[in-house]
PDB file of C-alpha atoms in Angstrom:
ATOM      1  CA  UNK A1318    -113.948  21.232  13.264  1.00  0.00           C
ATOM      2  CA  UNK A1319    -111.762  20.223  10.375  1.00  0.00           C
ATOM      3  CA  UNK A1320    -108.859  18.816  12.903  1.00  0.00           C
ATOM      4  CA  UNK A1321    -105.410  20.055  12.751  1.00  0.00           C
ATOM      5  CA  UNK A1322    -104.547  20.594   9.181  1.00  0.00           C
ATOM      6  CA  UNK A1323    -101.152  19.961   7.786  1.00  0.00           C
ATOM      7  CA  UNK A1324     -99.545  21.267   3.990  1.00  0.00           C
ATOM      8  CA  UNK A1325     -98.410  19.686   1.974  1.00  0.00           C
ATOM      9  CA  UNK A1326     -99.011  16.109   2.362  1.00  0.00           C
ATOM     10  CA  UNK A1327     -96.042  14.824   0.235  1.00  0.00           C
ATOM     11  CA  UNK A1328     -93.391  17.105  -0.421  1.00  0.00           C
ATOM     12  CA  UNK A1329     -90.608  15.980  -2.921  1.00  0.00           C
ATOM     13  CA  UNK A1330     -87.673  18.012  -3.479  1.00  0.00           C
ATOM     14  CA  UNK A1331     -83.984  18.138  -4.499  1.00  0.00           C
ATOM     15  CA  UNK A1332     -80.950  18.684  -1.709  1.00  0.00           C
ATOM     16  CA  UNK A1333     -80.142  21.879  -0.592  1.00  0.00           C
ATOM     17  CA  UNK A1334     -83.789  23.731  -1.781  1.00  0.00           C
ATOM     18  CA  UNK A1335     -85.488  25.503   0.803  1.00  0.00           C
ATOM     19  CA  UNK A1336     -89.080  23.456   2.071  1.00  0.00           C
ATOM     20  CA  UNK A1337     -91.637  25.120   4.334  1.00  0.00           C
ATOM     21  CA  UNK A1338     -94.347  22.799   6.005  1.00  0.00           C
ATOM     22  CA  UNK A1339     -97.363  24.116   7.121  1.00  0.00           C
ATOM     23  CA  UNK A1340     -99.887  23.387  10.177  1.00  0.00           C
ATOM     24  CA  UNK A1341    -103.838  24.919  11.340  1.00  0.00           C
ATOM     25  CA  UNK A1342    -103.690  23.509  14.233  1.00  0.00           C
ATOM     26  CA  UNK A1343    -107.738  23.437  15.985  1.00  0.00           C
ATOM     27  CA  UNK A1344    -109.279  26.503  16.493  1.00  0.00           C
ATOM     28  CA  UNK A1345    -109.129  27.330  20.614  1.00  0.00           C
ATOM     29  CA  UNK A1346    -105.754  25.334  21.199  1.00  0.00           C
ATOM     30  CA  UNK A1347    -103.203  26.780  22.937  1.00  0.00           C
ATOM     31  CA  UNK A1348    -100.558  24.651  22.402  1.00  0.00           C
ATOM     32  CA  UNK A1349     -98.766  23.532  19.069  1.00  0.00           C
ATOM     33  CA  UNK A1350     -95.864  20.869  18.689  1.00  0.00           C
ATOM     34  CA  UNK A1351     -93.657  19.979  16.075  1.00  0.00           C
ATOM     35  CA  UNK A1352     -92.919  16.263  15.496  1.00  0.00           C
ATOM     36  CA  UNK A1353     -90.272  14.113  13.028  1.00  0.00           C
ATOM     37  CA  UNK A1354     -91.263  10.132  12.341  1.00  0.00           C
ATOM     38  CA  UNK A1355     -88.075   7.977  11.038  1.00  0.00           C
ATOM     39  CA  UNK A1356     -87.889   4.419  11.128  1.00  0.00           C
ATOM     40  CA  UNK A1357     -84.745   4.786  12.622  1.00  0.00           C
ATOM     41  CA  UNK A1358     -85.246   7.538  15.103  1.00  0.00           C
ATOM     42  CA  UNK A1359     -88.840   7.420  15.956  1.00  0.00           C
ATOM     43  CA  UNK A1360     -91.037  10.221  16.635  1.00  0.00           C
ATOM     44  CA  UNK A1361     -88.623  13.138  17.791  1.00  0.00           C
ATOM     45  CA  UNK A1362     -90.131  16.312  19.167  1.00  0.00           C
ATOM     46  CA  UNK A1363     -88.976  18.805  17.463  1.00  0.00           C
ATOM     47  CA  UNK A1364     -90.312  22.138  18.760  1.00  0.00           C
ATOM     48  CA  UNK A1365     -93.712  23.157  20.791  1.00  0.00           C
ATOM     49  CA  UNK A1366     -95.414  26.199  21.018  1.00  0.00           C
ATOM     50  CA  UNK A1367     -97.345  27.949  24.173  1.00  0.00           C
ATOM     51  CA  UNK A1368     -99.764  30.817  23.077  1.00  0.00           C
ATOM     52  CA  UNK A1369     -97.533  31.542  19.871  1.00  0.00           C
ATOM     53  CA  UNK A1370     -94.265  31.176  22.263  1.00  0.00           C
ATOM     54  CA  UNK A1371     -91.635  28.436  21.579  1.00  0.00           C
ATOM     55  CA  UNK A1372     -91.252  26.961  24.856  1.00  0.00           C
ATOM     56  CA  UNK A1373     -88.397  24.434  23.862  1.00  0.00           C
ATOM     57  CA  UNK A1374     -86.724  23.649  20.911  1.00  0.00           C
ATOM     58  CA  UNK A1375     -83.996  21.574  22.015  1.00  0.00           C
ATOM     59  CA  UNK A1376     -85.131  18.990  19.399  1.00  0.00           C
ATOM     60  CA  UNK A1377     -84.699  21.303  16.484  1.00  0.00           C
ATOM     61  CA  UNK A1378     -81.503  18.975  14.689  1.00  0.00           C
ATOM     62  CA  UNK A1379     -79.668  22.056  13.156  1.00  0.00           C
ATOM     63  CA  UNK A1380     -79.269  25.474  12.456  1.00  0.00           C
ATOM     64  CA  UNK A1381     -80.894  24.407   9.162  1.00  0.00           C
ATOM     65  CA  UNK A1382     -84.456  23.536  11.015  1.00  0.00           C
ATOM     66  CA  UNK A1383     -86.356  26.967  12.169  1.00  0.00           C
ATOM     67  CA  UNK A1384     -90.167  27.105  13.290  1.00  0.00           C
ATOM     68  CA  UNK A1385     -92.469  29.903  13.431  1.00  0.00           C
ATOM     69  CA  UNK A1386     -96.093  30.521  15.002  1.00  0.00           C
ATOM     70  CA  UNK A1387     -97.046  33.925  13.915  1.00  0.00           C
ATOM     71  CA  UNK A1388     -99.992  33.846  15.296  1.00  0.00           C
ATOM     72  CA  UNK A1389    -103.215  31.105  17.259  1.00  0.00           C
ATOM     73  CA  UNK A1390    -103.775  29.569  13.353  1.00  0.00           C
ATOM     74  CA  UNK A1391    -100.581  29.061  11.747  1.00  0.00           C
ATOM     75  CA  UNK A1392     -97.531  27.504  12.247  1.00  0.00           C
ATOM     76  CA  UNK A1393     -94.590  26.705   9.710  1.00  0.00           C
ATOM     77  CA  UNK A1394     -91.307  24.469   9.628  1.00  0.00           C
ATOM     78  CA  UNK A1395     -88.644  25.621   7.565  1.00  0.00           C
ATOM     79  CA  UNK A1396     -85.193  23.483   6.573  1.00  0.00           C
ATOM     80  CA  UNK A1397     -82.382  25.578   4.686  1.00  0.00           C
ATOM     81  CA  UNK A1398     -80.933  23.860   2.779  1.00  0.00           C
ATOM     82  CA  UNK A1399     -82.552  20.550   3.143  1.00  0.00           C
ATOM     83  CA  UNK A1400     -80.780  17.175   3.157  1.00  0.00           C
ATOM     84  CA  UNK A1401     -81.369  13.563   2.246  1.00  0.00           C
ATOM     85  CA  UNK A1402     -81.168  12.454   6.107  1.00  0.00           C
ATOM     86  CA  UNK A1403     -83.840  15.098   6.448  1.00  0.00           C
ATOM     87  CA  UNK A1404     -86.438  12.515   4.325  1.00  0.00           C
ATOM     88  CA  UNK A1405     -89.055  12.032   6.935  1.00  0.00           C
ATOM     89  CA  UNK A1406     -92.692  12.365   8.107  1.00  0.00           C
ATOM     90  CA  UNK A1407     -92.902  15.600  10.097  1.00  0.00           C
ATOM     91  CA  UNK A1408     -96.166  15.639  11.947  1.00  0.00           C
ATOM     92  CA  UNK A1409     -98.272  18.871  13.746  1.00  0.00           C
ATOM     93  CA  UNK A1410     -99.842  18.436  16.679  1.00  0.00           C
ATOM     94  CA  UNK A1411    -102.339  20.568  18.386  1.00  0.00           C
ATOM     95  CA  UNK A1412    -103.607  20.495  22.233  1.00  0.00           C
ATOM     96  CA  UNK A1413    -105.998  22.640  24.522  1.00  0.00           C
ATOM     97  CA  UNK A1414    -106.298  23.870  27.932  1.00  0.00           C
ATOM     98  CA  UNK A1415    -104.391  23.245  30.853  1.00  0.00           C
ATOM     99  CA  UNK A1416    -100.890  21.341  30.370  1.00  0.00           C
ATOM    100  CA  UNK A1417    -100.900  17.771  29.637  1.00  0.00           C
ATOM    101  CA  UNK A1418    -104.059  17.801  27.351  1.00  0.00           C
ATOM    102  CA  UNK A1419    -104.456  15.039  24.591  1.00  0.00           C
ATOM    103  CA  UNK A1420    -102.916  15.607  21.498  1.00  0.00           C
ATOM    104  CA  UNK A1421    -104.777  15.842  18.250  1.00  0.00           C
ATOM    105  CA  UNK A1422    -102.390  14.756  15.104  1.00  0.00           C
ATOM    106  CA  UNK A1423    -102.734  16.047  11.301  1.00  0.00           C
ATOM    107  CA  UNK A1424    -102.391  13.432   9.092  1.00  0.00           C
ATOM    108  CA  UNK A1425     -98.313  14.529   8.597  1.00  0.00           C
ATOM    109  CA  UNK A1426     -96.307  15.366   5.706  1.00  0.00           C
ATOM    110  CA  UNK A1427     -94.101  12.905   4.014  1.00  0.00           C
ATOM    111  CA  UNK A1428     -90.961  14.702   2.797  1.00  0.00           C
ATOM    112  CA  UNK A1429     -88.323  13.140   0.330  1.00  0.00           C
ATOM    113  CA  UNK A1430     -85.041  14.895  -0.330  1.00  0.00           C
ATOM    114  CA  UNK A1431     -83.316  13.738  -3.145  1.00  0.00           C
TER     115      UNK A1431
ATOM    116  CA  UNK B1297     -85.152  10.547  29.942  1.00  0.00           C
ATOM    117  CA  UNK B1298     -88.729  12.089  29.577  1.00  0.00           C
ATOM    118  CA  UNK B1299     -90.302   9.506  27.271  1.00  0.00           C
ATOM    119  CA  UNK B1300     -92.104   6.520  28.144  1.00  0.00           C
ATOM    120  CA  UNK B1301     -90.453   2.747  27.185  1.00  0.00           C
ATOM    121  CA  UNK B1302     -93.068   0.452  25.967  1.00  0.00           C
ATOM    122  CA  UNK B1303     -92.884  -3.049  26.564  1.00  0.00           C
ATOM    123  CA  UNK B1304     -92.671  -5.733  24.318  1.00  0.00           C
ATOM    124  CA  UNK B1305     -91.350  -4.000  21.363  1.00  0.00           C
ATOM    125  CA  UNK B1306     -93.423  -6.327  19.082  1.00  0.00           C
ATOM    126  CA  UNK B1307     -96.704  -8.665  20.057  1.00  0.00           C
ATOM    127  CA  UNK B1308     -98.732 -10.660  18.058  1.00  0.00           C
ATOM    128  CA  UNK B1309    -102.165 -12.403  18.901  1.00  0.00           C
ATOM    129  CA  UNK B1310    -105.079 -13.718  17.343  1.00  0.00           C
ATOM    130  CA  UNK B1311    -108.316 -12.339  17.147  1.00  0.00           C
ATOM    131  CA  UNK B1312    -110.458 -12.276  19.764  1.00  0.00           C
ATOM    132  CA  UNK B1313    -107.463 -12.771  22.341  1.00  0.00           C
ATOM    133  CA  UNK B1314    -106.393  -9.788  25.140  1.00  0.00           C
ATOM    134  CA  UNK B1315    -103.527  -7.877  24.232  1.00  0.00           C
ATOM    135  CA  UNK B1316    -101.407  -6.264  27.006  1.00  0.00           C
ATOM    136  CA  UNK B1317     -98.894  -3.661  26.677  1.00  0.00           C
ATOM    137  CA  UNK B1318     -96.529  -2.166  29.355  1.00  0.00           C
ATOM    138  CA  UNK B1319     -94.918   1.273  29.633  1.00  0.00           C
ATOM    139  CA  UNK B1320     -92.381   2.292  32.448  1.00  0.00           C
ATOM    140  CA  UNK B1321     -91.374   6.192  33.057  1.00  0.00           C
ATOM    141  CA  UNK B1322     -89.013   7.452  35.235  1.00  0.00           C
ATOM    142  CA  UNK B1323     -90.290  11.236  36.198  1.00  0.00           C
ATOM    143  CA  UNK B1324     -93.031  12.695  38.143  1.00  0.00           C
ATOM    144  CA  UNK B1325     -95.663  13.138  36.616  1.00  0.00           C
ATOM    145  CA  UNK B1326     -99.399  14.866  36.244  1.00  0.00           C
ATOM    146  CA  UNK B1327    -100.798  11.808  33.686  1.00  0.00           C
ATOM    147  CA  UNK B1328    -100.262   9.382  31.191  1.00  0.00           C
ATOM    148  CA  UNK B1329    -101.723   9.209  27.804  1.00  0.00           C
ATOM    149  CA  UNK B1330    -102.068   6.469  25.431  1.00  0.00           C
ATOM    150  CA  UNK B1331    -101.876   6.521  21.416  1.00  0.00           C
ATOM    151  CA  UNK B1332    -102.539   4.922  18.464  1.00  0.00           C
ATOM    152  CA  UNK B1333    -100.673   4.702  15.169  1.00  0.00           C
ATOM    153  CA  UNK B1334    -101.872   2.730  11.920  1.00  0.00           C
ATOM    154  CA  UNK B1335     -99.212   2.224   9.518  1.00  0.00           C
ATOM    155  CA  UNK B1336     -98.417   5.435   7.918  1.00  0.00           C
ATOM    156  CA  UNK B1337    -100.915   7.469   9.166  1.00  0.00           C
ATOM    157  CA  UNK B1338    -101.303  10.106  12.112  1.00  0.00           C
ATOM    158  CA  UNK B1339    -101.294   9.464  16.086  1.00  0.00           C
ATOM    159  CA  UNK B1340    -104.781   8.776  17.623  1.00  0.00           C
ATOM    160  CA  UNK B1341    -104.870   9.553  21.237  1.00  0.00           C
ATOM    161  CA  UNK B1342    -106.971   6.946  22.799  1.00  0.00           C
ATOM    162  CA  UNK B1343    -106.718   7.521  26.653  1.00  0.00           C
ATOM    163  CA  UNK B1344    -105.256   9.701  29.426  1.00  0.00           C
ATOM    164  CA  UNK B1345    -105.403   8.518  32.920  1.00  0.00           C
ATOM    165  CA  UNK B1346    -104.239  10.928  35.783  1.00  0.00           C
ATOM    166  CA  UNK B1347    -101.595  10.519  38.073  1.00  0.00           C
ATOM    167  CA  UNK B1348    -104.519  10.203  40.979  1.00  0.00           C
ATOM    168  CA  UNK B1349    -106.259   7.499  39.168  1.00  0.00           C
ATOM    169  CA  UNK B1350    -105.306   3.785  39.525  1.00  0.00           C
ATOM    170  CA  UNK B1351    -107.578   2.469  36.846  1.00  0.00           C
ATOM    171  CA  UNK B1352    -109.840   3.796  34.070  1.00  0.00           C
ATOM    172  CA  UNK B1353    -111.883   2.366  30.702  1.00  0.00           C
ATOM    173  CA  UNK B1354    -113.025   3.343  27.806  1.00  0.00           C
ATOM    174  CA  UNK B1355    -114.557   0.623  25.341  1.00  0.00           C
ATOM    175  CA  UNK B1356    -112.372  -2.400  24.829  1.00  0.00           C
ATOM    176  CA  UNK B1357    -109.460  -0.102  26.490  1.00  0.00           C
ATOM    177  CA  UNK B1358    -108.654  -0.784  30.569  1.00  0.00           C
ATOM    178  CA  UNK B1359    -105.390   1.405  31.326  1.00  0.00           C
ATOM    179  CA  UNK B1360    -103.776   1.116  34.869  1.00  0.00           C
ATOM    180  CA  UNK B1361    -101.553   3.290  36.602  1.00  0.00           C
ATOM    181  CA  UNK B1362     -99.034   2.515  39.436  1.00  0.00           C
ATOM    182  CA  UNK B1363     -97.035   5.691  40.121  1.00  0.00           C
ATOM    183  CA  UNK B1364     -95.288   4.313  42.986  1.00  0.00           C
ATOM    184  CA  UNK B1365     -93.639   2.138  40.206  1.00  0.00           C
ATOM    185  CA  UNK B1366     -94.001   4.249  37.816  1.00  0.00           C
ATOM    186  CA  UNK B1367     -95.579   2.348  35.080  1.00  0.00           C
ATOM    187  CA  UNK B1368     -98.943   1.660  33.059  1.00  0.00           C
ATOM    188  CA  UNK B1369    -100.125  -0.973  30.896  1.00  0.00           C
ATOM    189  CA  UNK B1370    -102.938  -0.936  28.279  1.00  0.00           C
ATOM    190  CA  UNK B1371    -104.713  -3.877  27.800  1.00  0.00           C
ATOM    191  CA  UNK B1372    -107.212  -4.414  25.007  1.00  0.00           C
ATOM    192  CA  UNK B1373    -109.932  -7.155  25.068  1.00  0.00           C
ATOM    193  CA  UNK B1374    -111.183  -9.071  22.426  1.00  0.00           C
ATOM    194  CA  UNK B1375    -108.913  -7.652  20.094  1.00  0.00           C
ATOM    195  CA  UNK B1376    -109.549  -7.651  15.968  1.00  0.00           C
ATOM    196  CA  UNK B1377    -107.760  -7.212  13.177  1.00  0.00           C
ATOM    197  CA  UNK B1378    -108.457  -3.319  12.794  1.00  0.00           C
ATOM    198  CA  UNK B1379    -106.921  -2.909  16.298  1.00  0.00           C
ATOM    199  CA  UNK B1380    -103.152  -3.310  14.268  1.00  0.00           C
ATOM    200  CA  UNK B1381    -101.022  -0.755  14.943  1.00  0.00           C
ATOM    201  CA  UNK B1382     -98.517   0.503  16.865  1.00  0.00           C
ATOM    202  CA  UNK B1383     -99.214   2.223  20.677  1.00  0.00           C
ATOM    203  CA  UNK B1384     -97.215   4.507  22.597  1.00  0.00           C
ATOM    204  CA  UNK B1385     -97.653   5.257  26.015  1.00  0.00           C
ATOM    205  CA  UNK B1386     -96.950   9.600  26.437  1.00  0.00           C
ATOM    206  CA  UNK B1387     -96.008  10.783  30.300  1.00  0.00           C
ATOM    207  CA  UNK B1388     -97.146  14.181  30.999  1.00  0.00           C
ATOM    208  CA  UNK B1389     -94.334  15.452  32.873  1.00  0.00           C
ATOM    209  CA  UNK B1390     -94.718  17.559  35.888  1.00  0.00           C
ATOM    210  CA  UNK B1391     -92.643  21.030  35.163  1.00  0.00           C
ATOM    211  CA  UNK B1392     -93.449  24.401  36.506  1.00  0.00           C
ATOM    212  CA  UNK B1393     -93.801  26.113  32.846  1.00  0.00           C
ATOM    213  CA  UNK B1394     -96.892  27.125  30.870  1.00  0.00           C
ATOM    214  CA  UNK B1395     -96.686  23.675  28.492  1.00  0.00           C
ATOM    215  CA  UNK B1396     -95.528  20.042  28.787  1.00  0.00           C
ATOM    216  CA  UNK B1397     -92.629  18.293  26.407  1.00  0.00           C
ATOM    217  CA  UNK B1398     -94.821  15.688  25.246  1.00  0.00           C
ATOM    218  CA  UNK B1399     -92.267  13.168  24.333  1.00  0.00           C
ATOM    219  CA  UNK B1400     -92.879   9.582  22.396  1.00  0.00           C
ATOM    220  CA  UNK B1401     -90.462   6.260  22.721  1.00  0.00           C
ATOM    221  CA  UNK B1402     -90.326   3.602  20.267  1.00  0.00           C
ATOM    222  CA  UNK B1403     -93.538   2.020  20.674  1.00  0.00           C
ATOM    223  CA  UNK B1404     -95.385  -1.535  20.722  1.00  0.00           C
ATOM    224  CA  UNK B1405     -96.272  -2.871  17.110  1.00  0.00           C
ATOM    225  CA  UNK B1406     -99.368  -5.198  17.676  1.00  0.00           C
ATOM    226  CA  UNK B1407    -100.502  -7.846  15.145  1.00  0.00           C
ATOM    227  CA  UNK B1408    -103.040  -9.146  15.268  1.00  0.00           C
ATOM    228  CA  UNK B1409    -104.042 -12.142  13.049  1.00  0.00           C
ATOM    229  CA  UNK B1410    -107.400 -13.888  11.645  1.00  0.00           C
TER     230      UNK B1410
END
């Protein structure tokens, strides 16, 4: 398997454009989550996912942040309009089975806003 | 707070020494995982222990697990320079939905030096 799968790896784009990150997670998990790396902040949880369901989003900064799993293979994050303090590494994360599995990371996207 | 807090914040050894890192929680829960994160790159999940379990290996890893004081420590033996990174310590919370907040604190950042 090709591990979860994340697009595109650096994004670089000017405030208040629209960007849309993209995530395979592995085939045959269940579970898909959402996370935002900062050196101030840390890794946030954003959003995560239950057979295609969001099960909390209380993470999600703003009205500007929305996430979408239309279906087991595909999941996207969408800010409108993006910001500067939105410049971040936003991660996908994929898990199987019962709750509580081990997480398997794509290798993130990097996002600038200018 | 459903995160875990690792303890120190920062450690630095030289090779070849033990490296021991602590994590406190302060929920319920059904297991703890460990991860790893090399500057700038994705989370590696290197070990989940279960709430059952006082003890468990894998390689140079030993993890422990004391629920009644709900805490965990990693230690890593003989350590080398490729083992620099940071590692966060992940409680899987006990909840009655269909998926877990998987939540990450701040992290240890271990050096280790030639």
């Amino acid at each position: 398997d090709a591990g979860v799968i994340q697009s595109p790896r650096h994004e670089v784009t000017e405030m208040g454009q629209e960007v849309t990150l993209r995530c395979k997670p592995i085939s045959g998990h269940n579970s898909l989550f959402w996370y935002r790396q900062t050196m101030m902040r840390g890794l946030e949880l954003l959003i995560y996912f239950n057979n295609n369901v969001p099960i909390d989003d209380s993470g999600m900064p703003e009205d500007r942040f929305s996430a979408k799993m239309p279906n087991a293979s595909f999941s996207t994050l969408k800010i409108q309009p993006s910001e500067p303090r939105d410049s971040a590494v936003y991660f996908c994360a994929s898990s199987s089975g019962t709750r509580n599995e081990k997480l398997f990371f794509g290798s993130g996207t990097q996002l600038s806003v200018l | 707070s459903q995160q875990g807090e690792e303890d120190p914040q920062a450690l630095s050894i030289q090779e070849g020494e033990n490296a021991t890192m602590n994590c406190s929680y302060k929920t319920s829960i059904n297991n703890l995982q460990w991860y790893r994160q090399n500057s700038g790159r994705g989370l590696v999940h290197l070990i989940l222990i279960r709430s059952n379990e006082r003890e468990k290996h894998s390689g140079r890893l030993r993890v422990t697990l004391d629920t009644s004081k709900k805490s965990s420590s990693l230690l890593i033996t003989a350590s080398r320079a490729a083992d620099t990174a940071s590692y966060f310590c992940v409680p899987g919370i006990i909840n009655t939905g269909t998926a877990s907040k998987l939540t990450f604190g701040t992290g240890t950042r271990l050096q280790v030096t030639l």
